[in-house]
C-alpha positions in Angstrom: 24.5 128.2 -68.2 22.1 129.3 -64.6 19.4 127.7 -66.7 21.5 124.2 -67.0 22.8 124.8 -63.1 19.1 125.4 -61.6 18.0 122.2 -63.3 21.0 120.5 -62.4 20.3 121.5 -58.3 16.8 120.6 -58.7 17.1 117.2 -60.6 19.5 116.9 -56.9 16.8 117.9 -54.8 13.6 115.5 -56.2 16.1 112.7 -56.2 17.5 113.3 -52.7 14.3 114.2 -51.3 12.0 111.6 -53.0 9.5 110.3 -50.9 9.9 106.4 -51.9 11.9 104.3 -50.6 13.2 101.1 -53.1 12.0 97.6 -52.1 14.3 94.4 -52.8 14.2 92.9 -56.3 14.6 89.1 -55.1 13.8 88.3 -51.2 16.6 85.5 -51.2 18.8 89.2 -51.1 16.3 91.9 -49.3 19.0 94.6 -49.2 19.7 94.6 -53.3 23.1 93.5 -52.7 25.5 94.0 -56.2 27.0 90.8 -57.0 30.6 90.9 -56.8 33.4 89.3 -59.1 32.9 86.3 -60.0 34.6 84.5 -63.5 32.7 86.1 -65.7 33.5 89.7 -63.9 31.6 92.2 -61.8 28.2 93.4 -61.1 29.3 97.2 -60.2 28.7 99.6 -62.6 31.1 101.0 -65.1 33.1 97.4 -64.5 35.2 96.2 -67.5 32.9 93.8 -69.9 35.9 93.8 -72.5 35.6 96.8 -74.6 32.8 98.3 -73.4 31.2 99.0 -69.3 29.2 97.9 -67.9 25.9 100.3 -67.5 23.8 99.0 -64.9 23.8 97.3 -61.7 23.5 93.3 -61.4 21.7 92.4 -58.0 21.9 88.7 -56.7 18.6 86.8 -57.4 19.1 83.1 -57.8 17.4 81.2 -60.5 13.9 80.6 -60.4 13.0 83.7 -57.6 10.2 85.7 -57.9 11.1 89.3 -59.0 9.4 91.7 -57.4 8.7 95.9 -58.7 11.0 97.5 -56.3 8.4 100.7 -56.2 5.4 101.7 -58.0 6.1 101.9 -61.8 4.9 101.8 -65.5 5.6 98.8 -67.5 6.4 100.2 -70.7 7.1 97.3 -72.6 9.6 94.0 -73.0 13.1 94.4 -73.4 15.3 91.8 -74.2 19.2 92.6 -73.9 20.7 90.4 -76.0 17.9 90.1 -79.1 19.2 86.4 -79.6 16.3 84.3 -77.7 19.0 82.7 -75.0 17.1 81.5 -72.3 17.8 84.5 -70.5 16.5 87.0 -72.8 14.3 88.8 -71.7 13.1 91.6 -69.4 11.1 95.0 -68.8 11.8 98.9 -69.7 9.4 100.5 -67.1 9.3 104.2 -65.7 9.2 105.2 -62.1 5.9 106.6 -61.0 7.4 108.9 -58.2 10.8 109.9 -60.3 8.8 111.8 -63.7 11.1 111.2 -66.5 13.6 108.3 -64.7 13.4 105.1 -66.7 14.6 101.8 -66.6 15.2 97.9 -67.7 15.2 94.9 -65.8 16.5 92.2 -67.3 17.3 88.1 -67.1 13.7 87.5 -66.0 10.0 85.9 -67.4 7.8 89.4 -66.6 4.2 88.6 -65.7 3.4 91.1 -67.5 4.7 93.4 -70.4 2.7 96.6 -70.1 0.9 98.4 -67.0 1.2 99.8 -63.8 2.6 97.8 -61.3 2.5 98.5 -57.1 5.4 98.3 -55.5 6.1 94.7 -53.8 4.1 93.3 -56.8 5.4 90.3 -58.6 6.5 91.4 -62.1 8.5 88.2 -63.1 10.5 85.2 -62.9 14.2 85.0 -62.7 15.4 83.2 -65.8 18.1 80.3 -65.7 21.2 82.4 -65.5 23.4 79.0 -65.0 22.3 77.6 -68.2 24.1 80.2 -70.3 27.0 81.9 -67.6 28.0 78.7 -65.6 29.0 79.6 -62.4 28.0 83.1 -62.4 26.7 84.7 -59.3 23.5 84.9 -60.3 21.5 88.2 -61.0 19.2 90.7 -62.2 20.5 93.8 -64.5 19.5 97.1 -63.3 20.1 99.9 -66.0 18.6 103.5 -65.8 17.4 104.7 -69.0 19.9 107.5 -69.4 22.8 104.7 -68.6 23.6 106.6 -65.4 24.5 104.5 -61.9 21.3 103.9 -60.7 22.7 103.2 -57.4 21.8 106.7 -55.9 18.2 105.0 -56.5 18.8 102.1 -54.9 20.1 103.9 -51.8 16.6 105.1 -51.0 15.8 101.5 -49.6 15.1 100.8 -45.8 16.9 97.8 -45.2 14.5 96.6 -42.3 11.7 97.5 -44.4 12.5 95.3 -47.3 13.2 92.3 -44.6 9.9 92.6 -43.0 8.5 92.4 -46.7 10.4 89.7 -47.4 9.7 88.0 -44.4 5.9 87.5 -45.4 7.1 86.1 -48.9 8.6 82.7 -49.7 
């Protein structure tokens, strides 16, 4: 039980005291904003999605944006959430460099690439045509950690003037 405390404190520690700070996913929203409810729900995690919740994050990125690596990571390989070839399909599974042992998925974009390391601020992808399958859904990338935990404690490592200067240099 100390055992399963001291690496409960520590896990606390590297992820409180990390030394990155997370960059936006789309520049049209440079502080990662979580879409909201819209008719086909929310973006929060652990909303309702019928019988099941929902267990990531959806950040607003309209159709078409570039998709940026929102700190320096390892592509591991495509994932695709649904498996059904919609036109939204597709997406990344990628570890964090600076958090050992944190992964993740993107999904609902065209990735650049499928494998690799990637700096942060890089382009990794495409967002994918949301509208065509969810009409009027606020549209979104999905943000899942690999242990289906909110990964919002990641995403509050970000420096809100620091992502809009990024984004300032970037279309």
């Amino acid at each position: 039980m100390q055992v399963l405390l001291i690496t409960a404190v520590l896990a606390t520690v590297i992820l409180c005291g990390a030394s990155y700070e997370f960059g936006p996913l789309c520049c049209s929203n440079p502080i990662n904003r979580v879409r909201g409810r819209d008719r086909h729900g929310s973006g929060a995690f652990g909303s309702s999605r019928g019988s099941k919740t929902h267990k990531g994050l959806d950040i607003e990125c309209p159709d078409g944006s570039k998709v940026y690596a929102p700190m320096d990571m390892t592509i591991t390989r495509q994932s695709r959430p649904y498996g059904t070839n919609s036109a939204i399909d597709n997406g990344i599974a990628f570890t964090a460099n600076d958090l050992p042992g944190v992964s993740f998925k993107l999904w609902y974009m065209h990735p650049v690439k499928t494998s690799g390391t990637v700096r942060k601020g890089e382009q990794i992808g495409t967002m994918l045509p949301m509208q065509s399958v969810y009409p009027g859904i606020t549209s979104h990338v999905h943000l899942e950690k690999g242990d289906e935990t909110d990964p919002q404690s990641i995403i509050g490592t970000q420096n809100a003037q620091a992502n809009r200067l990024f984004c300032s240099h970037r279309d």
